[in-house]
Each structure stands twice: as structure tokens, then as C-alpha cells.
Coordinates of C-alpha atoms in Angstrom, one line a residue:
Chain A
X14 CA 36.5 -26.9 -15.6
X15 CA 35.9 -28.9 -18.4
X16 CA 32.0 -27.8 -19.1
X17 CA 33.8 -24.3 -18.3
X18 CA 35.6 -25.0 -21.7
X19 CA 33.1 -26.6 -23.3
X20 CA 30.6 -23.6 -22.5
X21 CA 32.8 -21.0 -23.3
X22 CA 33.3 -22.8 -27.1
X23 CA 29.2 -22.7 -27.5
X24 CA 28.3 -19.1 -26.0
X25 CA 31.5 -17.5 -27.1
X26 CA 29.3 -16.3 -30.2
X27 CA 26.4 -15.2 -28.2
X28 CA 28.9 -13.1 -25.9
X29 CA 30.5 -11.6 -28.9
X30 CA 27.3 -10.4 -30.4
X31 CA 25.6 -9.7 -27.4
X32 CA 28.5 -7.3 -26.2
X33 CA 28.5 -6.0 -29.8
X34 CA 24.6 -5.0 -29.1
X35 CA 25.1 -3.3 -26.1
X36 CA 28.1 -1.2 -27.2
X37 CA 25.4 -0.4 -30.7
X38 CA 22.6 0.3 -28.6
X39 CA 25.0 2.3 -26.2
X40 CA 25.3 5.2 -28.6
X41 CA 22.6 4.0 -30.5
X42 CA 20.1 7.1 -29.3
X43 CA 22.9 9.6 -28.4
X44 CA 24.0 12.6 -30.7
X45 CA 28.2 12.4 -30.5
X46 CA 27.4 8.5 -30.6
X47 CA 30.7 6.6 -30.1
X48 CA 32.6 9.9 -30.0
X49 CA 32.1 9.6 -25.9
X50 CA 34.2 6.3 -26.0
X51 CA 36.7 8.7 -27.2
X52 CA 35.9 11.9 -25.2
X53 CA 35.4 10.5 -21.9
X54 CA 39.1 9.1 -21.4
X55 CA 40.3 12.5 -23.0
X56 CA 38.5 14.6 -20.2
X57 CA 39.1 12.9 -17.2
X58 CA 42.7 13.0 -18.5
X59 CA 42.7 16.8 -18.7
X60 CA 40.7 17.1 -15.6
X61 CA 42.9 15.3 -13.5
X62 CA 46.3 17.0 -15.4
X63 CA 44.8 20.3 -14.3
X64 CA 44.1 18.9 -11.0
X65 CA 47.4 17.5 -10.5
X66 CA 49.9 19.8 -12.3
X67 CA 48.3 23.1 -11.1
X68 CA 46.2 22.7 -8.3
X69 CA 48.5 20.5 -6.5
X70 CA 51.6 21.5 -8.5
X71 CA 53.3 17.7 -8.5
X72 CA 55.6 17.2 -11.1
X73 CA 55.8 13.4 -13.0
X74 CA 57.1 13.2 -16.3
X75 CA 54.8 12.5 -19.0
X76 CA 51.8 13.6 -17.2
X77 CA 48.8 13.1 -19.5
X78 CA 50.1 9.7 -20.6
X79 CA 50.9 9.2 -16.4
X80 CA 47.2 9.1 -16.0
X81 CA 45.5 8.1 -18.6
X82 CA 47.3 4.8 -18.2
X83 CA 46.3 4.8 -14.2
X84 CA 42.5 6.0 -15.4
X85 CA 42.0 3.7 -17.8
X86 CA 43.4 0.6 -16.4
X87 CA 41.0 1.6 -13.0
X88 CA 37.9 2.1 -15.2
X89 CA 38.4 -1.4 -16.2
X90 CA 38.3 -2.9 -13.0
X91 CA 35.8 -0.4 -11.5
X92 CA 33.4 -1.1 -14.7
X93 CA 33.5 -4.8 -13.8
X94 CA 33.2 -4.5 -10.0
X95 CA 30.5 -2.5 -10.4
X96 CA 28.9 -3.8 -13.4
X97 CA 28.7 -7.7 -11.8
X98 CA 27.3 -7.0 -8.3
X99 CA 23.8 -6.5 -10.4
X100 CA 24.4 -8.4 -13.3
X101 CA 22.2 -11.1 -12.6
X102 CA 19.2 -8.9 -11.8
X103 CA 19.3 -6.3 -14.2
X104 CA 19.5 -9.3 -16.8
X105 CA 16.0 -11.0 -14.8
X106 CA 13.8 -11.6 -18.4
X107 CA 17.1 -14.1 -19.7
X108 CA 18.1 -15.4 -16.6
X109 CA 14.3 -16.3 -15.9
X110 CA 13.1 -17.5 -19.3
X111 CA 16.5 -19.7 -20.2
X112 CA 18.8 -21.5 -19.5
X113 CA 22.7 -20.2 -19.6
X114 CA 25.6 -20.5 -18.1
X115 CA 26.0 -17.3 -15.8
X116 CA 29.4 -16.4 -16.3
X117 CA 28.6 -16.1 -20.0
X118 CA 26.6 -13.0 -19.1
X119 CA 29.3 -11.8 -17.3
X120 CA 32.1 -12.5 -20.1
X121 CA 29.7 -10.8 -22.7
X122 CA 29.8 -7.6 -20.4
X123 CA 33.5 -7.8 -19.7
X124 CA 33.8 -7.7 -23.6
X125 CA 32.3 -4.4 -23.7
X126 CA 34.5 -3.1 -20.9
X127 CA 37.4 -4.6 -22.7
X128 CA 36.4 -2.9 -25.9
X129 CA 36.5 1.1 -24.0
X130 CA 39.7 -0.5 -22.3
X131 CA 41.0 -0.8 -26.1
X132 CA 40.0 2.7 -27.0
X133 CA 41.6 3.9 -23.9
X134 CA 44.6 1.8 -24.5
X135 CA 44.9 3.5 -28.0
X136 CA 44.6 6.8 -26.7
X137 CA 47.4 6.2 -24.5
X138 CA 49.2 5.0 -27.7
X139 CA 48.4 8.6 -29.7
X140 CA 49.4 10.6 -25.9
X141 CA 52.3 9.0 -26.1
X142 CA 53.3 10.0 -29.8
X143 CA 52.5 13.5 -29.0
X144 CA 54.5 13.7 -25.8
X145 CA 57.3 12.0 -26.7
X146 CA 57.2 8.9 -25.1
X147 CA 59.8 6.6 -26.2
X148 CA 58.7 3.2 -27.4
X149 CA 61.1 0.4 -26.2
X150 CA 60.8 -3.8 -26.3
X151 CA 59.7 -3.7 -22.9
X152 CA 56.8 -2.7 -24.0
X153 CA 55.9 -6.0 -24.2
X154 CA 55.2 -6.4 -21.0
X155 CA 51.8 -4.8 -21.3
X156 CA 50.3 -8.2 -22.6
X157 CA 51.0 -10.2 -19.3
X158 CA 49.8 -7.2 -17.5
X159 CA 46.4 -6.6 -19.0
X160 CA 46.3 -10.7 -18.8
X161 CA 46.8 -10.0 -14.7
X162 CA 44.0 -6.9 -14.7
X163 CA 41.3 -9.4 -16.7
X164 CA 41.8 -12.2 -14.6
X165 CA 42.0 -10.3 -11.1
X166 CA 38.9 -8.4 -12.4
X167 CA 37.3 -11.1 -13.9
X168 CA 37.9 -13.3 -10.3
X169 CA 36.7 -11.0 -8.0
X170 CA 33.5 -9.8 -10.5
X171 CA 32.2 -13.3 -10.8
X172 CA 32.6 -13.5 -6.5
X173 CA 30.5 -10.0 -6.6
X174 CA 27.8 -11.5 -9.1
X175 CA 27.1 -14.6 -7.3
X176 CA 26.6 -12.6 -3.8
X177 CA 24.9 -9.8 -5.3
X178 CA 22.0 -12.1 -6.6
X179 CA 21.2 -13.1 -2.4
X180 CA 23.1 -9.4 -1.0
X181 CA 20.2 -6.9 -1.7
X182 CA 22.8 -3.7 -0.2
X183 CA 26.5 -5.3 -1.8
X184 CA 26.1 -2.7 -4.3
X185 CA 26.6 0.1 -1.8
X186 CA 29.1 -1.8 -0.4
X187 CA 30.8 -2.0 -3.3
X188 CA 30.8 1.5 -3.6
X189 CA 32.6 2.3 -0.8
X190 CA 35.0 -0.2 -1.6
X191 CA 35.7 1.2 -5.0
X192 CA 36.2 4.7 -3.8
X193 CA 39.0 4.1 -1.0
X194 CA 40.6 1.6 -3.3
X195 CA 40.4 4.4 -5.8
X196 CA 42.7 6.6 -3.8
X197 CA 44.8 3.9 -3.1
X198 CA 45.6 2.6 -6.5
X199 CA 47.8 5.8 -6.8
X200 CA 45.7 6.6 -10.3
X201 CA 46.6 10.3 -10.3
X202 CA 49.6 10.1 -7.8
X203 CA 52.9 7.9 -8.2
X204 CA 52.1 5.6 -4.7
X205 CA 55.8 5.3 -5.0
X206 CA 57.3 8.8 -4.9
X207 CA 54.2 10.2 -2.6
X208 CA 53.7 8.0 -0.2
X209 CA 56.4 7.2 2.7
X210 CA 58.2 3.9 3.2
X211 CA 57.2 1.2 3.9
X212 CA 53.9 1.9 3.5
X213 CA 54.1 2.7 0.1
X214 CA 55.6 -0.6 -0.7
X215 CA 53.0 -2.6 1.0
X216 CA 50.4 -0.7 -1.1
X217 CA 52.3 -1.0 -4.0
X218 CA 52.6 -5.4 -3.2
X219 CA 48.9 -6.0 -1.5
X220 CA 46.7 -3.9 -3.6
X221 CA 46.7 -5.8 -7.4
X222 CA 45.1 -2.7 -9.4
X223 CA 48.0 -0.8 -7.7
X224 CA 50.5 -2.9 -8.7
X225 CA 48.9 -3.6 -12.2
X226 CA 48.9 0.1 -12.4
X227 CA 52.4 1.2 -11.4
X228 CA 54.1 -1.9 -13.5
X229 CA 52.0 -0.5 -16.2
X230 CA 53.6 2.6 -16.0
X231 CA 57.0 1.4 -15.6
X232 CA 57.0 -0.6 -18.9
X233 CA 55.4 2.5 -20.3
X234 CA 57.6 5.3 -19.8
X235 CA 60.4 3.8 -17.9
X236 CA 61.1 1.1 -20.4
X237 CA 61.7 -1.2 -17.1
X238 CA 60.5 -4.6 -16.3
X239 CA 57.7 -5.0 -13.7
X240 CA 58.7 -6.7 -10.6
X241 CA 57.9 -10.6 -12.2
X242 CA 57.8 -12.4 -8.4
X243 CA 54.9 -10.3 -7.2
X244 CA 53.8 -10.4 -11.2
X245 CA 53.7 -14.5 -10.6
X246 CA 51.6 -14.4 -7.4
X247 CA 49.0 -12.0 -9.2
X248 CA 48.7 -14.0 -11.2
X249 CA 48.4 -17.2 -9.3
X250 CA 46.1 -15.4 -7.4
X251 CA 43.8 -14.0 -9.8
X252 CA 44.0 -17.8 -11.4
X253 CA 42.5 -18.8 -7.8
X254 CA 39.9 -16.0 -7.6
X255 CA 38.2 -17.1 -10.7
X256 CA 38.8 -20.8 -10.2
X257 CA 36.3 -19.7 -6.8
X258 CA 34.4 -17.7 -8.8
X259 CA 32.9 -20.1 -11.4
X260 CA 32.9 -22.8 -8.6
X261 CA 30.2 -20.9 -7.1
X262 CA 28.4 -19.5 -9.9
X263 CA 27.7 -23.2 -11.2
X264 CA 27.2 -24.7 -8.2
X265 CA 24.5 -22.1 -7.5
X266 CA 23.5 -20.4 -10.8
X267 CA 19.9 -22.6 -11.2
X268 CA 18.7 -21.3 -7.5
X269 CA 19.5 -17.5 -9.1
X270 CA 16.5 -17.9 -10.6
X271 CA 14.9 -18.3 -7.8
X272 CA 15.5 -15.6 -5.9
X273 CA 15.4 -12.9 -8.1
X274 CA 12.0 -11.7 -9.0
Chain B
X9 CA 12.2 -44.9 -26.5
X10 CA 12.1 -42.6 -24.0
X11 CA 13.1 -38.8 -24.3
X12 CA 12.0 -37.1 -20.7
X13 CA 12.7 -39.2 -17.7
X14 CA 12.1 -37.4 -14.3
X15 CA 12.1 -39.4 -11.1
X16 CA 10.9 -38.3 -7.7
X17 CA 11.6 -34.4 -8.1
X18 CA 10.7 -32.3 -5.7
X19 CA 11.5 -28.7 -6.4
X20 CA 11.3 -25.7 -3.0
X21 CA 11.3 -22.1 -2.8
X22 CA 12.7 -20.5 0.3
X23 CA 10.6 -18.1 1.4
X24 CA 13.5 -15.9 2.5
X25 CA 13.6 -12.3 2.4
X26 CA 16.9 -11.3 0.7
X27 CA 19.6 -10.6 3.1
X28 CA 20.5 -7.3 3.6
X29 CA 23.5 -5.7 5.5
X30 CA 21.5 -2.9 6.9
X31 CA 19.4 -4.6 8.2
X32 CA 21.3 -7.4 10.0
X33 CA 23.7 -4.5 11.3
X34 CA 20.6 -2.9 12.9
X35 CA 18.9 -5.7 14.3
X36 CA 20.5 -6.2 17.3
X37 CA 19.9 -10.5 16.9
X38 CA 18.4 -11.9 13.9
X39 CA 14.3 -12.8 15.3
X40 CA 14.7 -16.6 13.5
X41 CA 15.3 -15.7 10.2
X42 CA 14.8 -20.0 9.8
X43 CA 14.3 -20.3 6.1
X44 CA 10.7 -21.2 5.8
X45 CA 10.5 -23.6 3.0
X46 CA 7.4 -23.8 0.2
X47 CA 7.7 -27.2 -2.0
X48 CA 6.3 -26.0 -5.0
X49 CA 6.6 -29.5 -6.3
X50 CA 6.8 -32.6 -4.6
X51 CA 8.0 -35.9 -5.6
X52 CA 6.8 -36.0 -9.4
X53 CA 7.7 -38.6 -11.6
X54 CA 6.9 -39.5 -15.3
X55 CA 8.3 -40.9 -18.4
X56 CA 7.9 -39.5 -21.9
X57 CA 8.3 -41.1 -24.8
X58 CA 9.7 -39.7 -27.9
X59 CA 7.3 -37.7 -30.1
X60 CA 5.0 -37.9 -27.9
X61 CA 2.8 -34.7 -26.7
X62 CA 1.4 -34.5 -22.7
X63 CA -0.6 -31.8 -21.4
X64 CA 0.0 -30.9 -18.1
X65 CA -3.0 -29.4 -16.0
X66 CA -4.1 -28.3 -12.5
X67 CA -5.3 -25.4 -10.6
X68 CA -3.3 -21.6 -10.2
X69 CA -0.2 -22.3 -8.4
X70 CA -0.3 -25.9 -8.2
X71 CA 3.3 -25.9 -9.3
X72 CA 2.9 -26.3 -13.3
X73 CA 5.3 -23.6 -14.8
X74 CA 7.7 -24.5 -11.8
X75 CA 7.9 -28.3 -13.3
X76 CA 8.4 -26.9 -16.8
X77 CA 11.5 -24.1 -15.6
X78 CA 13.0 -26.9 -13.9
X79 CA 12.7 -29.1 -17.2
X80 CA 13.9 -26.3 -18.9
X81 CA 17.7 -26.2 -16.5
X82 CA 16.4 -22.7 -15.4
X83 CA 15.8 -24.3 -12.1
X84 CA 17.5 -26.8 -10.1
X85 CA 15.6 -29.7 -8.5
X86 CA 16.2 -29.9 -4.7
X87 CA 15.6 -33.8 -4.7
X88 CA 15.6 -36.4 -7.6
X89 CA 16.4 -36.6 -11.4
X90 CA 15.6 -34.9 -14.6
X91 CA 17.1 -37.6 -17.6
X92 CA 16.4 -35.5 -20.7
X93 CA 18.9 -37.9 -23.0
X94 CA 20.5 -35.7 -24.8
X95 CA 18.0 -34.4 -26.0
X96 CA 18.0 -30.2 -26.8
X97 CA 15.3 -28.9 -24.9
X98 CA 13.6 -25.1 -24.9
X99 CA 11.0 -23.4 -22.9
X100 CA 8.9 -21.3 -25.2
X101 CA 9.0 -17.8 -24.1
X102 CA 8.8 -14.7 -26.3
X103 CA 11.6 -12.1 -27.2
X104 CA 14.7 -13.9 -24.4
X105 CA 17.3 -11.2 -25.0
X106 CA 15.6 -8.8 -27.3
X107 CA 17.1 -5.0 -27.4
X108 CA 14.7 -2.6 -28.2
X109 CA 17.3 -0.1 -29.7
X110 CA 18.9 -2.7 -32.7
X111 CA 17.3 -4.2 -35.4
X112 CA 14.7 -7.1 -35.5
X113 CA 17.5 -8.5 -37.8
X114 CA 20.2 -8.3 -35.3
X115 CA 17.9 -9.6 -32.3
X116 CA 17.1 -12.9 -34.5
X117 CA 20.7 -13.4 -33.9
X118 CA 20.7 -12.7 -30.6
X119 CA 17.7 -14.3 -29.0
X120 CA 19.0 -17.3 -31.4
X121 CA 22.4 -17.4 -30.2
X122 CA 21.0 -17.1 -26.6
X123 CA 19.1 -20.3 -27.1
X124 CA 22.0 -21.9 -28.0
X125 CA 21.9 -22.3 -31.6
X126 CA 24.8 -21.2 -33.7
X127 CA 24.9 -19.0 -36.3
X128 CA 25.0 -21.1 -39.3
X129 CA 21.7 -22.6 -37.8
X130 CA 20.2 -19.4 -37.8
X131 CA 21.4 -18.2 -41.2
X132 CA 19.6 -21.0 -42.4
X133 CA 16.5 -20.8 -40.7
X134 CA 16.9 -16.4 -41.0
X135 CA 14.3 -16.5 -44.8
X136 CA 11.8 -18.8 -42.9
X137 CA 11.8 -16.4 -39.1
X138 CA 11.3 -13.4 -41.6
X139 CA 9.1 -14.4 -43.7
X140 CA 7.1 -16.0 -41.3
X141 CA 7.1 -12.8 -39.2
X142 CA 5.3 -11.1 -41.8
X143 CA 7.7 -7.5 -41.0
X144 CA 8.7 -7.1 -44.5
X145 CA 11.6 -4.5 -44.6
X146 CA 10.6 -3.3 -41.1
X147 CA 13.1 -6.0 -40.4
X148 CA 16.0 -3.8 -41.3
X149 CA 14.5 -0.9 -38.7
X150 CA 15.5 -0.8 -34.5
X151 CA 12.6 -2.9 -32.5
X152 CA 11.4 0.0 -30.6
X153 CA 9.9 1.2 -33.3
X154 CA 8.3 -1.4 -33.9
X155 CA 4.1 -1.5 -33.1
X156 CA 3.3 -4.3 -30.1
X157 CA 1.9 -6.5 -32.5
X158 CA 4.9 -6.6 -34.9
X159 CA 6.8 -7.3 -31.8
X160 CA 5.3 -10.4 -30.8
X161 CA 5.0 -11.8 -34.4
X162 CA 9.0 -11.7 -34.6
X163 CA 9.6 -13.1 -31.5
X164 CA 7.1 -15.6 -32.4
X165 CA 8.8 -16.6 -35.3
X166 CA 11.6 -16.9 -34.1
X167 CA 10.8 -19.1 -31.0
X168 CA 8.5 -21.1 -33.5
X169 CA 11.0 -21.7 -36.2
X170 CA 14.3 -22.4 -34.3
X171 CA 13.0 -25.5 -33.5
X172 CA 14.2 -28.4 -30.5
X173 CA 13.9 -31.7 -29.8
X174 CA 12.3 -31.3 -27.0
X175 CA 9.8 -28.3 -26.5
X176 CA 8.0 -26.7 -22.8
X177 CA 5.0 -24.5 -23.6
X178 CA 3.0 -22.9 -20.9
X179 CA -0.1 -22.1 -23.1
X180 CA -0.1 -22.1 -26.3
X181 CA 0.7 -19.0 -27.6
X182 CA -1.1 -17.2 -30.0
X183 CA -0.2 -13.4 -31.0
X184 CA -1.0 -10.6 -33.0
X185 CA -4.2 -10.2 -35.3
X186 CA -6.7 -12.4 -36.4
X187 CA -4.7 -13.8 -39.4
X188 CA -1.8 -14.2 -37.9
X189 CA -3.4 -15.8 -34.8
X190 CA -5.0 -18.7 -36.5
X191 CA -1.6 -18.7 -38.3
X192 CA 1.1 -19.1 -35.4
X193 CA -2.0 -21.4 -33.9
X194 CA -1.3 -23.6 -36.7
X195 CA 2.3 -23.6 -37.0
X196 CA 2.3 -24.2 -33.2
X197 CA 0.1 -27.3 -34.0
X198 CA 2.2 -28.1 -36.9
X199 CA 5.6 -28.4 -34.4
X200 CA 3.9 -30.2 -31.4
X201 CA 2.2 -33.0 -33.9
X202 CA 6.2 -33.0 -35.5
X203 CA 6.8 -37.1 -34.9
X204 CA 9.8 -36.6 -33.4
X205 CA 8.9 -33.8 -31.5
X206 CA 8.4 -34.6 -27.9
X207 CA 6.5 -31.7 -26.3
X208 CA 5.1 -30.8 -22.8
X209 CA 2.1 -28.2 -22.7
X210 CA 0.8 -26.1 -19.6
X211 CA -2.4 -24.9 -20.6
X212 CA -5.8 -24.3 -19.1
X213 CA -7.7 -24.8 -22.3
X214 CA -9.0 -28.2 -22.3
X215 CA -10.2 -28.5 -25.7
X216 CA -7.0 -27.5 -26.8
X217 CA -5.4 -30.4 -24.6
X218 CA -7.6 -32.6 -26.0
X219 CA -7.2 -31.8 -29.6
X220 CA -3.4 -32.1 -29.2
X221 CA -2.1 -34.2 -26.7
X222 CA -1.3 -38.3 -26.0
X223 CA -1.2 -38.2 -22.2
X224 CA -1.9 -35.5 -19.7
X225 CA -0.6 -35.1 -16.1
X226 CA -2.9 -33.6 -13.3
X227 CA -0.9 -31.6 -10.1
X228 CA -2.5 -31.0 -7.5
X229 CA -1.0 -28.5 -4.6
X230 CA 3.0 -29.9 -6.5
X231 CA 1.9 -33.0 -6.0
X232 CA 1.1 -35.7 -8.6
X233 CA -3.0 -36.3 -8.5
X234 CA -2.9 -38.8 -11.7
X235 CA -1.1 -39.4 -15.1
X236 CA -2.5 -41.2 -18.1
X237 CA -4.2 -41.0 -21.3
X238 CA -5.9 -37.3 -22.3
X239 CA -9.8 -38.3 -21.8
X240 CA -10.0 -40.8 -18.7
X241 CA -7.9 -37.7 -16.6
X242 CA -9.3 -34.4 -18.1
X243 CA -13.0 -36.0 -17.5
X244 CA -12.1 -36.4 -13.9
X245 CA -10.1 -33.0 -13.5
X246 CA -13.1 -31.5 -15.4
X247 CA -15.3 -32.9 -12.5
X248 CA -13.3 -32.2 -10.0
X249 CA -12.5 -28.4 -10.5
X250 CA -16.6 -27.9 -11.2
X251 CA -17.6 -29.8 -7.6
X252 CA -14.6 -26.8 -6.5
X253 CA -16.8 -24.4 -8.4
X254 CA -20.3 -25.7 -6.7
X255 CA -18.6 -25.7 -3.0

């Protein structure tokens, strides 16, 4: 825990400029350039609003602001899920020329995720202006809750980067994965008001993107406080997730090197 | 004083194929999927003193660049001890971390910062790298526009100039044009004769062994054939790799 520290104090910089590069060289070659940070969120939140409201013809209040919160905290998570499992391969010329402690490779990415999770997160700010949305102190409660969503994320990511280097198929595994937990995260649909009890409290309690989701919300445009028991276990657990997760990585990191190739 | 202690090392590959779930969901039992082991080095040991230069020689695959990746913390050792002292230690290797799409400017910073040098280090060291790398106001353009030669000369500078206590070459690089050939050739000799420079060279040029280095280490198949001073072993590894030749 202590080189942890230690490590993170002396490659904090290289993260920082190296997530700053990839976001640069991101838009670098494309014509709207950093215009699609903005645009994507913006469609998928009209795509699913049409979906939703017409197609299906479910009513929530404050629709567009309904799911760009549940899109934008799931892109986070799915971004590092499926950003991680090849992490250590797709970065082969570093990780075989130098030496470096692995989860910095994985912090510089999730600081490019965090970044579109800012964008995103301001959107939701402007969508809420425009709809109405009324701000309240509760709104606090967002901080402890993106806290939850990084360290869940960044827990089970650094589990998926240290398989992935020996698992040649996690990634489709992963997939899979991603997609039911997709539906069941309840990112277009309230979990609570569409599924039936109990099951939709059980999905609500045992699935963490869920929960991070539907607290979200409630803070949001309910102006209530997220349930803080099941708020404390999160978090233990995500604590415990990355404690494992950097565990393994250093006690394995120097044979990545060797496998990979 | 010393600066490189390694004791008994001995350094494997396993010769597994990567695990797959397909596959082991298919295969109705695993045919002995025993991890065949390859030692790629087996039980080195040496001592280095400081600012001192040894060459390290021996056939293809005899385990060389494996010894320096594990002196460089990109490998782990399976068996013994690598004692570097404290010393800051770099495998030279051109362009770690380099993205084609920013500027050579910005990728001084980050190959730098990858190394594990801060930034004030590299601000001071950023007139030298550019001027050395002879790109002029290129410097300011993206890296993929830059021609294969201009490449290498920036990385080059920058590996040569951000410098270590400790330095791992496998062969001495040289890049780019004539000039500049005979140019990082001489700045490479200028580094590994620095006094307190302690330096380790892979190279299959023996007259560039002997020119530059104090000791030199022979392995054989990972294993350690001799060690000691540059002519007594590069006159018997000279014989021995031509009676190779003659059988």
C-alpha cells in the first residue's frame, strides 16, 4: 500500500499527460474534433427519449435528464470494463521496453474516461436548467457517489486487466457481461417503478452500477438522500475490490511482460 | 563500490499457450497442459562496480536481452537477487510511449515522464534533447509527419540525454544519416565512458566491446561460460564461435 502511494506521487504526472495525449490525439485527426465528447451523450440521450417516451410510451419525469444521468454514469463503468481487459496488450511497446507500475496505465486511462464522465456530467447540469430541474443541498450527495462509481470501476478494471493479460477470450466475456448488466442497471427504465417486488429491490441492493445509478437520480431530481447503509457497503466493497486488484497486479505485473508478445 | 549486484538469477519462460475459455470449454479434458518451462537464464551472478562499463556477449538466444529486461524491473527473476543500490537504472530503447498524432514536443514529455523523470528534469534538459535532435521547428509539428529518420533522431535524443545512473544497451545504437550517426555514436561513447556511469552493453560488435568496455561477460545457452577482463574472454569467445563456424 505504501509503494501504492509512493507510485502514485511519481507517475501521477505521467498519467495526467499521458491521458491528456490520448484525449488530443482522440480528435486530433477528426473534423467535429472534441464536438463528439459533446454530441455523443446528446444523441444517445435523444435516442433513448424517443425510444422510451414514444415507442414504449413510459412516463418518468424529467426524462432527458432521467437518462442521461443513467447513460452517462454506465458509460463510465462500461469504458473501464472494457477498456482494462486489453489494457496491457494494446499498450505491449511500454509495458515491454520499461518498467512501470501497471496500474498507472490503468489510472492514466481512467482519467480520460473521467474527463467524457465530466462532459457528461455537465451536460446533465445544462438538461437540467432547461427542464427545470430544481437544484437542492442534497445535491451533494453526488460526490460520495461518483467516489462509489470510480472505486467499484476502478476495483473490478484492475481484476479484468490482470486476467486479461493470461485470458486470451475475457474480452468476449466481458462483453456479454456488460450487455445483461446493461439492462439490468435500469439505465433507460426506473428498476424501481418497472420491475416487480422483490425482485426489483434485490437488483436495486446487489447490482452496484444499479444502485450508483438510481441514488444518482434520487439526489438529482428527487432532492432525497441515497440509502447510506447499502451506500457504506459499496463502498467497503469497492475499497476491497481494488485493495485485490493492485495486490495482484504487483504481485504479477513483471511476468506481464512475459506473456504478452 | 559496487552499483549492480546480482546473485544466482535464474530467469524462465513458460512455454504456455495462453488460456483460452473456448478452448478449455471444448476440450472435453485438458491433454497435459503441464507448463513446459524454458530457463532462459540460469544461475548468473556478477558484481559491477561503479562507473564501470561490461560488455555482455554470446551467441542468438543465449539469454542476453533477457538478463538486461530483467535488470531493467521489466522482468521478474524466478530465483535469486538483483541489488541495484539505489541506483536509477534505464534500458535504452527508442520512442517508449511515443504518439504519432502530438507533437515531438509533447512526446519529449511523455516518453520522459514515462521513464520516470519529472518535469522539471525535463524542462531542463528540453534545449539540449532539441537541439541535439537536430528537428529545428519540426519540433512544434505531430510525429507522424515526421520522415523515419527525424523519428529516430528525437527519440534518440531523448533516450541519450535523459541520462541514469545506471544504463542497459542492447547494441549500440546508432540512427539516422551519416552525420548524425557518427554523432549519436559519439555522444553514446561520451555517456558510457561518463565516470560515474555504470553501464551494461549487449552487442555483437567486438571491436566496439573492446574499444569501450572494462569487463565482459560471456553466456552461453543462460548460462554463465566466463566473466573477466575485455581481452583474455573476447579472445576465447572469438575462438570459440569460429571453431562453431568451421564445424
Amino acid at each position: 500500500m505504501k509503494s501504492f502511494i509512493y507510485n502514485i506521487k511519481k507517475y501521477f504526472n505521467y498519467s495526467l499527460y499521458s491521458a491528456k495525449a490520448t484525449l488530443k490525439s482522440e480528435v486530433a485527426g477528426s473534423h467535429l474534433n472534441w464536438v463528439w465528447w459533446i454530441l455523443e451523450p446528446i444523441c444517445f440521450m435523444l435516442i433513448y427519449t424517443f425510444l422510451v417516451q414514444i415507442v414504449f410510451s413510459a412516463r418518468e419525469p424529467y426524462f432527458p435528464v432521467f437518462v442521461l444521468i443513467g447513460l452517462t454514469i454506465w458509460d463510465f463503468f462500461k469504458r473501464m470494463a472494457n477498456g482494462s481487459v486489453k489494457l496491457i496488450s494494446s499498450n505491449k511497446n511500454i509495458v515491454s521496453k520499461v518498467y512501470l507500475p501497471k496500474y498507472i496505465l490503468l489510472i492514466s486511462k481512467s482519467l480520460t474516461y473521467l474527463f467524457k464522465f465530466g462532459v457528461s456530467a455537465l451536460l446533465i447540469v445544462i438538461v437540467m436548467i432547461i427542464f427545470k430541474v430544481p437544484f437542492t443541498i442534497s445535491l451533494l450527495f453526488i460526490i460520495p457517489l461518483i467516489i462509489l462509481l470510480y472505486l467499484i470501476s476502478f476495483g473490478i478494471s484492475s481484476i479484468l486487466m490482470h486476467f486479461g493479460v493470461f485470458v486470451e477470450d475475457l474480452s468476449n466475456v466481458v462483453n456479454i457481461v456488460l450487455r445483461l448488466l446493461f439492462y439490468m442497471s435500469g439505465i433507460f427504465y426506473s428498476i424501481g417503478s418497472m420491475v416487480p417486488t422483490p425482485y426489483n429491490e434485490i437488483l436495486l441492493n446487489l447490482n452496484p452500477i444499479a444502485f450508483t445509478i438510481d441514488s444518482f437520480r434520487l439526489v438529482v431530481i428527487n432532492g432525497q438522500l441515497p440509502n447510506m447503509e447499502i451506500l457504506i457497503i459499496w463502498f467497503v466493497i469497492g475499497f476491497i475490490l481494488c485493495l485485490i486488484g493492485i495486490k495482484l497486479i504487483n504481485k504479477y505485473e513483471n511476468s506481464y511482460a512475459k506473456v504478452i508478445s | 563500490m559496487n552499483a549492480v549486484t546480482v546473485k544466482k538469477i535464474t530467469i524462465s519462460y513458460r512455454l504456455l499457450n495462453k488460456f483460452s475459455i473456448k478452448k478449455n470449454l471444448l476440450k472435453k479434458k485438458k491433454k497435459s497442459t503441464k507448463e513446459e518451462k524454458f530457463n532462459a537464464i540460469k544461475n548468473v551472478s556478477f558484481e559491477l562496480e561503479k562507473g564501470k562499463i561490461l560488455g555482455v556477449v554470446g551467441k542468438n538466444g543465449s539469454g542476453k536481452s533477457t538478463l538486461l529486461r530483467a535488470m531493467a524491473g521489466i522482468f521478474s527473476v524466478d530465483e535469486g537477487t538483483i541489488d541495484l543500490h539505489g541506483n536509477t537504472v534505464s534500458l535504452l530503447s527508442i520512442g517508449v510511449g511515443f504518439q504519432k498524432k502530438l507533437t515531438g514536443y509533447e512526446n519529449i514529455f511523455l516518453s520522459g515522464l514515462l521513464l520516470g523523470f519529472n518535469k522539471k528534469q525535463i524542462e531542463e534538459k528540453l534545449d539540449e534533447i532539441i537541439d541535439f535532435s537536430e528537428l529545428g521547428d519540426f519540433i512544434n509539428k505531430p510525429v507522424s509527419t515526421y520522415s523515419s529518420g527525424m523519428y529516430s533522431k528525437l527519440a534518440f535524443a531523448i533516450t541519450a540525454i535523459l541520462e541514469t545512473d545506471i544504463m542497459l544497451i542492447d547494441e549500440v545504437l546508432s540512427v539516422g544519416d551519416i552525420s548524425f550517426k557518427q554523432k549519436s555514436y559519439d555522444k553514446m561513447k561520451e555517456l558510457i565512458n561518463d565516470d560515474d556511469r555504470t553501464v551494461i552493453i549487449v552487442s555483437h560488435n567486438l571491436s566496439t566491446l573492446k574499444e569501450l568496455c572494462d569487463e565482459i561477460l560471456w553466456i552461453h545457452e543462460g548460462s554463465m561460460k566466463m566473466i573477466g577482463d575485455t581481452k583474455t574472454v573476447l579472445a576465447e569467445y572469438e575462438s570459440f564461435m569460429k571453431k562453431g563456424v568451421a564445424k
